[in-house]
CSV table of C-alpha atoms in Angstrom, one decimal:
chain,number,residue,atom,x,y,z
D,18,MET,CA,4.2,17.3,-5.9
D,19,ASN,CA,7.2,19.1,-5.1
D,20,LEU,CA,9.0,19.4,-1.6
D,21,ASP,CA,10.9,23.0,-1.0
D,22,ILE,CA,13.2,23.2,2.9
D,23,GLN,CA,15.4,26.8,3.2
D,24,VAL,CA,17.5,25.5,5.9
D,25,SER,CA,18.4,28.5,8.2
D,26,GLU,CA,21.4,28.6,10.8
D,27,HIS,CA,21.3,31.1,13.8
D,28,GLU,CA,22.8,30.9,16.9
D,29,ASN,CA,21.6,27.9,18.9
D,30,LYS,CA,18.8,26.5,15.9
D,31,ASN,CA,18.5,25.3,13.1
D,32,VAL,CA,15.4,26.1,11.2
D,33,ALA,CA,13.8,24.2,8.3
D,34,GLN,CA,10.9,26.0,6.3
D,35,VAL,CA,9.2,23.2,4.5
D,36,SER,CA,6.8,23.9,2.1
D,37,GLY,CA,4.7,21.4,-0.2
D,38,GLU,CA,3.4,17.8,0.4
D,39,VAL,CA,5.1,14.9,2.2
D,40,ASP,CA,3.6,12.5,1.6
D,41,VAL,CA,5.5,9.1,0.2
D,42,TYR,CA,7.0,10.5,-2.7
D,43,THR,CA,9.0,14.2,-1.0
D,44,ALA,CA,10.1,11.9,1.4
D,45,THR,CA,13.1,11.3,1.1
D,46,LYS,CA,14.0,14.3,0.7
D,47,LEU,CA,13.1,15.6,3.8
D,48,LYS,CA,14.3,12.4,5.4
D,49,GLU,CA,18.3,13.6,4.2
D,50,THR,CA,17.7,17.1,5.0
D,51,LEU,CA,16.2,16.9,8.8
D,52,THR,CA,18.5,14.1,9.9
D,53,PRO,CA,22.1,15.7,9.6
D,54,LEU,CA,20.1,18.9,11.6
D,55,ALA,CA,18.6,16.9,14.1
D,56,GLU,CA,22.1,15.3,14.4
D,57,GLN,CA,23.7,18.5,15.4
D,58,GLU,CA,24.6,18.1,18.9
D,59,ASP,CA,25.0,22.5,19.8
D,60,LYS,CA,21.1,22.7,18.1
D,61,GLU,CA,18.4,22.8,18.3
D,62,LEU,CA,15.7,22.4,15.7
D,63,VAL,CA,12.8,23.8,14.1
D,64,VAL,CA,11.3,22.8,11.8
D,65,ASP,CA,8.4,25.4,9.9
D,66,LEU,CA,5.2,23.4,8.4
D,67,SER,CA,3.8,27.1,7.6
D,68,GLY,CA,4.0,25.8,2.8
D,69,VAL,CA,2.7,22.3,3.7
D,70,ASP,CA,-0.5,21.6,3.1
D,71,TYR,CA,-0.9,17.7,3.3
D,72,ILE,CA,1.2,14.7,5.0
D,73,ASP,CA,0.6,11.7,4.7
D,74,SER,CA,1.6,8.9,7.0
D,75,THR,CA,5.6,8.0,5.3
D,76,GLY,CA,5.7,12.5,6.2
D,77,LEU,CA,5.5,11.5,9.4
D,78,GLY,CA,7.5,9.0,10.2
D,79,ILE,CA,10.6,11.3,8.8
D,80,PHE,CA,9.4,13.5,11.6
D,81,ILE,CA,10.3,10.7,14.0
D,82,GLY,CA,13.2,9.3,12.8
D,83,ALA,CA,14.3,13.3,13.6
D,84,LEU,CA,12.9,13.4,17.1
D,85,LYS,CA,14.3,10.3,18.0
D,86,ALA,CA,18.2,11.7,16.3
D,87,SER,CA,17.6,15.0,18.3
D,88,GLU,CA,17.2,12.6,21.4
D,89,LYS,CA,19.9,10.9,20.8
D,90,SER,CA,21.9,14.1,20.3
D,91,GLY,CA,20.3,15.6,23.6
D,92,THR,CA,19.0,18.9,21.4
D,93,SER,CA,14.9,18.5,21.6
D,94,LEU,CA,12.7,19.4,17.9
D,95,THR,CA,9.5,21.8,17.7
D,96,LEU,CA,7.6,22.0,14.5
D,97,THR,CA,5.7,25.0,13.5
D,98,GLY,CA,2.9,26.5,11.2
D,99,LEU,CA,0.5,23.0,11.3
D,100,ASN,CA,-2.5,23.1,9.7
D,101,SER,CA,-5.6,22.2,10.3
D,102,ARG,CA,-5.3,19.4,9.0
D,103,VAL,CA,-2.0,18.1,9.5
D,104,LYS,CA,-2.5,19.6,13.2
D,105,ARG,CA,-4.9,17.1,13.7
D,106,LEU,CA,-3.0,14.0,11.6
D,107,PHE,CA,0.0,14.7,14.6
D,108,GLU,CA,-3.1,15.1,17.6
D,109,ILE,CA,-4.6,10.9,16.4
D,110,THR,CA,-1.2,9.4,16.2
D,111,GLY,CA,-0.7,11.1,19.6
D,112,LEU,CA,3.2,12.4,18.9
D,113,HIS,CA,2.1,16.2,20.1
D,114,GLU,CA,2.6,14.5,22.5
D,115,VAL,CA,6.0,13.3,22.8
D,116,ILE,CA,6.6,16.1,20.3
D,117,ASP,CA,6.5,19.7,20.8
D,118,ILE,CA,4.0,21.8,19.0
D,119,ASP,CA,4.1,24.9,18.6
D,120,SER,CA,1.1,26.3,17.7
D,121,THR,CA,1.8,29.4,18.1
D,122,LYS,CA,1.2,29.9,14.4
D,123,ARG,CA,-0.6,29.7,11.5
D,124,GLU,CA,-4.0,27.4,13.4
D,125,GLU,CA,-6.0,28.0,10.0
D,126,ALA,CA,-7.1,26.7,6.7
N,28,MET,CA,19.5,-26.6,-33.2
N,29,GLU,CA,20.9,-27.3,-37.0
N,30,ASP,CA,18.1,-28.9,-37.9
N,31,MET,CA,15.6,-26.1,-36.2
N,32,LYS,CA,17.7,-23.5,-38.0
N,33,VAL,CA,17.3,-25.1,-41.5
N,34,SER,CA,14.3,-25.8,-41.8
N,35,MET,CA,13.3,-22.1,-40.2
N,36,TYR,CA,15.4,-21.2,-42.8
N,37,GLN,CA,13.0,-24.3,-45.6
N,38,LEU,CA,9.9,-22.6,-44.6
N,39,TYR,CA,11.5,-18.5,-45.1
N,40,LYS,CA,12.3,-19.6,-48.8
N,41,ASP,CA,8.9,-21.3,-49.5
N,42,MET,CA,7.5,-18.8,-48.3
N,43,LEU,CA,10.1,-15.4,-50.0
N,44,THR,CA,9.6,-18.3,-53.7
N,45,SER,CA,5.4,-18.1,-52.9
N,46,TYR,CA,5.7,-14.5,-52.6
N,47,LEU,CA,7.8,-13.3,-55.1
N,48,GLU,CA,6.0,-15.1,-57.6
N,49,ASP,CA,2.1,-14.4,-56.6
N,50,LYS,CA,2.7,-11.9,-54.4
N,51,SER,CA,0.0,-12.7,-51.9
N,52,GLU,CA,-1.9,-11.6,-49.1
N,53,HIS,CA,-2.0,-14.8,-47.9
N,54,ALA,CA,1.8,-15.0,-48.1
N,55,LEU,CA,1.9,-11.7,-46.3
N,56,TYR,CA,0.1,-13.8,-43.8
N,57,HIS,CA,2.4,-16.7,-43.3
N,58,ALA,CA,5.1,-13.9,-42.6
N,59,GLN,CA,2.9,-13.0,-39.4
N,60,GLN,CA,3.1,-16.4,-38.2
N,61,PHE,CA,6.8,-16.5,-39.8
N,62,SER,CA,7.4,-14.0,-36.6
N,63,LYS,CA,6.0,-15.1,-33.8
N,64,GLN,CA,7.7,-18.0,-34.1
N,65,MET,CA,10.8,-16.4,-34.7
N,66,MET,CA,10.6,-15.2,-31.8
N,67,GLU,CA,9.5,-18.4,-29.3
N,68,GLN,CA,13.1,-19.8,-31.1
N,69,ASP,CA,14.8,-16.6,-29.6
N,70,MET,CA,15.9,-16.1,-33.1
N,71,SER,CA,17.1,-12.4,-33.2
N,72,PRO,CA,16.4,-10.1,-35.4
N,73,GLU,CA,20.5,-9.7,-37.4
N,74,GLU,CA,19.9,-13.9,-37.7
N,75,THR,CA,16.4,-12.5,-40.0
N,76,VAL,CA,18.5,-10.4,-41.8
N,77,SER,CA,21.4,-12.3,-43.1
N,78,MET,CA,19.1,-15.9,-44.1
N,79,HIS,CA,17.3,-12.9,-46.0
N,80,LEU,CA,19.9,-12.7,-47.6
N,81,SER,CA,21.5,-16.0,-47.7
N,82,VAL,CA,18.0,-16.8,-48.6
N,83,PHE,CA,17.7,-14.4,-51.9
N,84,GLN,CA,21.8,-15.6,-53.3
N,85,ASP,CA,19.6,-18.5,-53.2
N,86,ILE,CA,16.6,-18.3,-55.3
N,87,ALA,CA,17.7,-15.2,-57.7
N,88,ASP,CA,20.8,-16.3,-59.0
N,89,ASP,CA,22.6,-12.8,-59.7
N,90,LEU,CA,22.2,-10.2,-57.6
N,91,PRO,CA,24.0,-7.7,-58.0
N,92,GLU,CA,26.5,-6.4,-55.9
N,93,GLU,CA,24.9,-3.2,-54.3
N,94,VAL,CA,22.2,-5.8,-52.6
N,95,THR,CA,24.3,-8.0,-51.2
N,96,ASP,CA,26.6,-5.2,-49.8
N,97,SER,CA,23.7,-2.8,-48.7
N,98,PHE,CA,22.8,-6.0,-46.5
N,99,ASP,CA,26.3,-5.8,-44.5
N,100,LEU,CA,24.7,-2.2,-43.4
N,101,LEU,CA,21.7,-3.4,-42.6
N,102,LEU,CA,22.8,-6.6,-40.3
N,103,GLU,CA,25.3,-3.3,-38.5
N,104,VAL,CA,22.4,-1.6,-37.8
N,105,MET,CA,19.4,-4.3,-36.9
N,106,ILE,CA,22.7,-5.9,-34.1
N,107,GLY,CA,21.5,-3.4,-31.8
N,108,TYR,CA,17.7,-4.7,-31.8
N,109,GLY,CA,18.8,-7.5,-30.9
N,110,LEU,CA,20.9,-6.6,-28.3
N,111,ALA,CA,17.8,-4.8,-27.1
N,112,TYR,CA,15.4,-7.4,-27.8
N,113,ARG,CA,17.3,-9.5,-25.7
N,114,GLU,CA,18.1,-7.5,-22.4
N,115,HIS,CA,13.9,-6.9,-22.8
N,116,GLN,CA,13.6,-10.8,-23.1
N,117,SER,CA,15.9,-10.8,-20.1
N,118,LEU,CA,14.1,-8.3,-18.2
N,119,ARG,CA,10.3,-10.4,-19.1
N,120,ASP,CA,11.7,-13.5,-17.4
N,121,ARG,CA,13.1,-11.8,-14.8
N,122,GLN,CA,9.4,-9.6,-14.0
N,123,GLN,CA,7.9,-13.1,-13.8
N,124,GLU,CA,10.8,-14.6,-11.3
N,125,LEU,CA,9.7,-11.4,-9.4
N,126,GLU,CA,5.3,-11.1,-9.7
N,127,SER,CA,5.8,-15.2,-9.2
N,128,GLU,CA,7.6,-14.4,-5.7
N,129,LEU,CA,5.3,-12.4,-5.0
N,130,ASN,CA,2.1,-13.9,-5.9
N,131,VAL,CA,3.6,-16.6,-3.6
N,132,ALA,CA,4.4,-14.1,-0.6
N,133,ALA,CA,0.8,-12.3,-1.6
N,134,HIS,CA,-0.5,-15.8,0.2
N,135,MET,CA,0.9,-16.6,2.4
N,136,GLN,CA,0.3,-13.2,3.5
N,137,ARG,CA,-3.4,-13.8,2.9
N,138,THR,CA,-2.6,-17.2,5.4
N,139,LEU,CA,-2.6,-15.0,8.5
N,140,LEU,CA,-5.8,-13.2,8.3
N,141,PRO,CA,-8.7,-15.0,10.0
N,142,ASN,CA,-11.2,-16.6,7.7
N,143,LYS,CA,-13.3,-19.1,9.8
N,144,LYS,CA,-17.3,-18.1,10.5
N,145,ILE,CA,-18.0,-16.7,13.7
N,146,GLU,CA,-21.1,-18.3,15.8
N,147,ILE,CA,-22.4,-15.3,18.3
N,148,ASP,CA,-26.0,-15.3,18.5
N,149,ALA,CA,-25.7,-11.8,20.2
N,150,LEU,CA,-23.4,-10.9,16.6
N,151,ASP,CA,-23.4,-9.2,12.7
N,152,PHE,CA,-19.8,-9.1,11.7
N,153,GLY,CA,-18.9,-7.7,8.4
N,154,VAL,CA,-14.6,-7.4,7.4
N,155,VAL,CA,-13.4,-6.5,3.7
N,156,SER,CA,-10.3,-5.9,3.8
N,157,VAL,CA,-8.2,-4.9,0.2
N,158,PRO,CA,-4.5,-4.5,-0.6
N,159,ALA,CA,-3.9,-0.9,-2.7
N,160,GLY,CA,-0.8,-3.8,-4.7
N,161,LYS,CA,-0.7,-7.0,-4.1
N,162,MET,CA,0.6,-7.1,-0.7
N,163,SER,CA,-1.4,-5.2,1.9
N,164,GLY,CA,0.5,-3.2,5.5
N,165,ASP,CA,-3.1,-3.7,6.8
N,166,TYR,CA,-3.7,-6.0,8.6
N,167,TYR,CA,-7.5,-7.0,11.0
N,168,HIS,CA,-8.4,-9.5,13.5
N,169,TYR,CA,-11.1,-10.8,14.9
N,170,ASP,CA,-11.0,-13.8,17.6
N,171,ILE,CA,-14.0,-15.6,20.5
N,172,ASP,CA,-11.2,-16.5,23.7
N,173,ASP,CA,-11.8,-18.4,25.8
N,174,ARG,CA,-14.2,-16.5,27.7
N,175,GLY,CA,-16.0,-16.4,24.7
N,176,ASN,CA,-15.5,-12.8,24.4
N,177,PHE,CA,-14.6,-11.5,21.2
N,178,ALA,CA,-11.6,-9.4,20.1
N,179,VAL,CA,-11.4,-7.4,16.7
N,180,ALA,CA,-8.9,-5.0,15.4
N,181,VAL,CA,-7.4,-3.5,12.7
N,182,ALA,CA,-3.8,-2.6,12.6
N,183,ASP,CA,-1.9,-0.1,10.0
N,184,VAL,CA,1.8,-0.5,8.7
N,185,ILE,CA,3.0,2.9,6.8
N,186,GLY,CA,3.2,2.9,3.9
N,187,LYS,CA,2.3,0.5,1.8
N,188,GLY,CA,3.6,-3.2,-0.4
N,189,VAL,CA,6.4,-5.0,0.7
N,190,PRO,CA,8.2,-3.4,3.7
N,191,ALA,CA,4.4,-2.9,5.0
N,192,ALA,CA,3.9,-5.9,4.6
N,193,MET,CA,6.9,-8.1,6.9
N,194,SER,CA,5.8,-5.4,9.3
N,195,MET,CA,2.0,-6.3,9.8
N,196,SER,CA,3.5,-9.9,10.2
N,197,MET,CA,5.3,-9.0,13.0
N,198,ILE,CA,1.4,-7.2,14.3
N,199,LYS,CA,0.3,-11.2,13.6
N,200,TYR,CA,3.1,-13.1,15.8
N,201,ALA,CA,3.3,-11.1,18.7
N,202,MET,CA,-0.4,-10.8,18.7
N,203,ASP,CA,0.2,-15.0,18.5
N,204,THR,CA,2.1,-15.0,21.9
N,205,LEU,CA,-0.8,-12.9,24.3
N,206,THR,CA,-2.7,-15.4,25.8
N,207,ASP,CA,-6.0,-15.0,26.1
N,208,LYS,CA,-5.9,-13.6,30.5
N,209,GLN,CA,-4.0,-10.4,27.9
N,210,MET,CA,-6.4,-10.0,25.6
N,211,GLN,CA,-7.2,-6.7,27.5
N,212,PRO,CA,-6.0,-3.8,25.1
N,213,SER,CA,-4.5,-1.3,26.9
N,214,VAL,CA,-2.7,-4.8,27.8
N,215,VAL,CA,-2.8,-6.1,23.9
N,216,LEU,CA,-1.1,-2.6,23.0
N,217,GLU,CA,1.5,-1.1,25.8
N,218,SER,CA,2.8,-5.7,24.9
N,219,LEU,CA,2.5,-4.4,20.9
N,220,ASN,CA,4.6,-1.3,21.6
N,221,ARG,CA,7.0,-3.5,22.9
N,222,VAL,CA,7.8,-5.8,20.1
N,223,VAL,CA,8.0,-3.1,17.2
N,224,GLU,CA,9.4,-0.4,19.0
N,225,ARG,CA,12.6,-2.9,20.0
N,226,ASN,CA,11.8,-4.4,16.3
N,227,ILE,CA,11.2,-1.4,13.4
N,228,ASP,CA,13.1,1.3,11.4
N,229,ASP,CA,13.2,4.3,12.8
N,230,ASP,CA,11.0,6.1,10.4
N,231,MET,CA,8.4,3.6,10.5
N,232,PHE,CA,5.6,3.1,12.6
N,233,ILE,CA,2.3,1.1,13.6
N,234,THR,CA,-1.1,2.0,14.1
N,235,MET,CA,-3.7,0.2,15.7
N,236,MET,CA,-7.0,-0.2,17.0
N,237,TYR,CA,-8.6,-3.6,19.5
N,238,GLY,CA,-11.5,-3.6,21.0
N,239,VAL,CA,-12.8,-6.8,22.9
N,240,TYR,CA,-17.0,-7.0,22.8
N,241,HIS,CA,-17.7,-8.8,26.0
N,242,PRO,CA,-21.2,-11.1,25.3
N,243,ASP,CA,-22.3,-11.6,28.9
N,244,ASP,CA,-22.7,-7.8,29.3
N,245,HIS,CA,-22.2,-6.2,25.7
N,246,TYR,CA,-19.5,-4.0,27.2
N,247,PHE,CA,-16.9,-3.2,24.3
N,248,TYR,CA,-13.5,-2.0,25.2
N,249,PHE,CA,-10.6,-0.3,22.9
N,250,SER,CA,-8.1,1.0,23.5
N,251,SER,CA,-6.3,2.8,20.2
N,252,ALA,CA,-2.6,2.9,19.4
N,253,GLY,CA,-2.7,6.2,17.1
N,254,HIS,CA,-5.9,5.3,15.1
N,255,GLU,CA,-7.5,6.7,12.5
N,256,PRO,CA,-11.3,7.1,14.9
N,257,GLY,CA,-13.9,4.4,14.1
N,258,PHE,CA,-17.2,5.2,14.6
N,259,PHE,CA,-20.4,3.8,17.6
N,260,TYR,CA,-24.0,4.3,16.3
N,261,THR,CA,-26.1,4.1,18.1
N,262,ALA,CA,-29.9,3.2,17.2
N,263,LYS,CA,-31.9,4.4,20.2
N,264,ASP,CA,-30.5,7.9,18.9
N,265,ASP,CA,-30.4,7.4,15.8
N,266,THR,CA,-26.5,9.1,15.8
N,267,PHE,CA,-22.8,8.8,15.2
N,268,VAL,CA,-20.1,10.1,16.9
N,269,SER,CA,-16.2,9.6,16.8
N,270,LEU,CA,-14.5,6.0,18.0
N,271,GLU,CA,-12.1,7.8,19.8
N,272,ALA,CA,-8.8,6.7,22.5
N,273,LYS,CA,-6.0,8.7,23.6
N,274,GLY,CA,-2.0,6.8,22.4
N,275,LEU,CA,0.9,6.6,20.9
N,276,VAL,CA,1.7,4.8,17.5
N,277,LEU,CA,3.1,2.0,18.2
N,278,GLY,CA,7.0,1.5,17.2
N,279,VAL,CA,8.2,5.5,18.8
N,280,SER,CA,8.6,4.6,22.7
N,281,PRO,CA,8.9,2.1,24.3
N,282,LYS,CA,7.2,2.6,27.9
N,283,VAL,CA,4.4,3.5,26.6
N,284,ARG,CA,0.4,3.8,28.2
N,285,TYR,CA,-3.0,3.2,26.5
N,286,GLU,CA,-6.5,4.5,27.7
N,287,GLU,CA,-9.0,2.0,27.4
N,288,GLN,CA,-12.9,3.2,26.7
N,289,LYS,CA,-15.9,0.7,27.1
N,290,LEU,CA,-18.9,1.5,25.4
N,291,LYS,CA,-22.3,-0.4,26.6
N,292,LEU,CA,-23.9,-2.1,23.1
N,293,ASP,CA,-27.0,-1.8,23.5
N,294,PRO,CA,-29.4,-4.1,20.6
N,295,GLY,CA,-28.8,-2.4,16.9
N,296,ASP,CA,-26.1,-0.2,18.7
N,297,PHE,CA,-22.3,-0.8,16.9
N,298,VAL,CA,-18.9,-0.2,16.0
N,299,VAL,CA,-16.8,0.7,13.5
N,300,PHE,CA,-13.2,0.3,12.7
N,301,LEU,CA,-11.0,1.1,9.6
N,302,SER,CA,-8.4,1.8,7.9
N,303,ASP,CA,-7.4,4.8,6.7
N,304,GLY,CA,-7.2,3.9,2.7
N,305,VAL,CA,-10.4,4.6,3.7
N,306,THR,CA,-11.0,7.7,5.6
N,307,GLU,CA,-7.8,8.7,2.5
N,308,SER,CA,-10.0,8.0,-0.8
N,309,ARG,CA,-9.9,10.0,-3.7
N,310,VAL,CA,-13.3,11.4,-4.3
N,311,ASN,CA,-12.1,13.4,-8.0
N,312,GLY,CA,-8.6,14.5,-6.6
N,313,GLU,CA,-10.9,15.9,-3.3
N,314,PHE,CA,-10.5,14.0,-0.1
N,315,ILE,CA,-13.6,12.6,1.4
N,316,GLU,CA,-15.4,13.7,3.9
N,317,ARG,CA,-15.8,11.8,7.5
N,318,GLU,CA,-19.5,12.6,7.5
N,319,GLN,CA,-19.4,10.8,3.6
N,320,ILE,CA,-18.6,7.7,4.5
N,321,VAL,CA,-21.3,8.0,7.7
N,322,ASP,CA,-23.7,8.9,4.9
N,323,MET,CA,-23.2,5.6,3.2
N,324,ILE,CA,-23.6,3.6,6.1
N,325,ARG,CA,-26.5,5.1,7.0
N,326,GLU,CA,-28.1,4.5,4.1
N,327,ARG,CA,-27.2,0.9,4.4
N,328,LEU,CA,-28.8,0.4,8.3
N,329,HIS,CA,-30.6,-2.0,6.5
N,330,MET,CA,-28.2,-4.4,5.5
N,331,ASP,CA,-26.3,-6.9,7.9
N,332,SER,CA,-22.5,-5.8,8.1
N,333,GLN,CA,-20.8,-7.5,5.6
N,334,GLU,CA,-22.9,-6.5,2.7
N,335,ILE,CA,-22.6,-2.6,4.3
N,336,VAL,CA,-18.7,-3.0,3.7
N,337,ASN,CA,-18.6,-4.7,0.4
N,338,GLU,CA,-21.0,-2.2,-0.5
N,339,ILE,CA,-19.1,0.5,0.3
N,340,TYR,CA,-15.7,-1.0,-0.4
N,341,GLU,CA,-17.6,-1.4,-3.6
N,342,GLN,CA,-18.2,1.9,-4.4
N,343,LEU,CA,-14.8,4.1,-3.3
N,344,GLU,CA,-12.7,1.7,-5.6
N,345,LYS,CA,-15.7,2.4,-8.0
N,346,ALA,CA,-15.2,6.3,-7.0
N,347,GLN,CA,-11.4,5.8,-7.6
N,348,GLU,CA,-11.6,4.1,-11.1
N,349,PHE,CA,-10.3,1.5,-9.2
N,350,GLN,CA,-7.0,1.9,-8.1
N,351,LEU,CA,-6.4,2.3,-4.0
N,352,ARG,CA,-4.4,4.2,-3.2
N,353,ASP,CA,-4.2,3.0,-0.4
N,354,ASP,CA,-4.6,-0.6,1.1
N,355,PHE,CA,-8.5,-0.2,3.0
N,356,THR,CA,-9.4,-2.2,5.9
N,357,LEU,CA,-13.2,-1.7,7.0
N,358,MET,CA,-15.1,-3.8,10.3
N,359,ILE,CA,-18.2,-3.6,11.6
N,360,LEU,CA,-20.1,-5.0,14.5
N,361,ARG,CA,-23.0,-4.6,15.1
N,362,ARG,CA,-24.6,-6.2,18.0
N,363,LYS,CA,-28.3,-7.9,17.0
N,364,VAL,CA,-30.4,-9.1,19.6
């Protein structure tokens, strides 16, 4: 399964649109894209997971890494478009308490 | 070494002579044996070709010049094969070395897990834990403290294999530094979280569920650090509920508080701890549902805990064609009387 990431730059934020499966095989690719974005001091990072059906624990780790990087650079990380299975994973792990999750988009599936 | 070459030469000469005389199957069989011997003695393919030519020149007096010359070309061609063969040999040796190193490490890792028998009359306890590869990123623990309380834990390091296994040993050592007074689930997890947060990569984490059973009043206290929820079975109502407690995974933030829950276990009630290797088992390409795990346990309520976990493991392993995708740990603690 492939992972596709499209980054669009806006005035005060970067938006990464991710689609595919985030797992042990694709995690490195996601990390290489997200880490530099999270390290940018003047822009917050929004990751749109509308196209993601499945995240495994290695994939979750990448979001923790991105969270820590954005905390260091004094910006924020927001996740949007989580499906119910992915959302459950963030809830079980308690990560929804530390990562900003915008649940206005897509709750079905 | 020279003697060896001489004897190989002689052997080959006898073989070829005999074959040229009667073209027998027997000589061909000898040739197969001979090739094994060649490999044992690290003879390269080009050495064999050159030996063939010398032997041939020895037994046939006047070989046409074209035949002799053609062997020069064949020799050149075989040199490439020879190099590849030697590379293969050295990779095979290296692989065997790594394999035996890994076996030692895997053995060491198994010694980190508890293996003593539990002797508490009120309890029926069973656990199965199997790594997907040689090394496991799952950790389980059980122990009786000085007050006779029984502590159980399951932890899962993200990823699998060697990196996960190394982090797993950190949990074990950190737990060994805790004193009995600290065996309270929320306190244990808070203290482990501090250790893990300081010692783990930015994009790694550990999930863990920790519980303590008090045989005097039959209360079970537990806390979870973002771990896959287990189950709680009540015999009176014959129902399973999810065993959940709020808490962040270990290693993300230095100061985390863990919620502690308590349950009263009546006779026949039990709790199930598991790792996501159980819930993420894929059967026919589909993830198994938590209800399916409940059904599998329900069918086996009459068995003792160890039999239940063993049979469920066997069934799920078989359903995945004996190839686990992730480390698998399943634990049941039941109050008997």
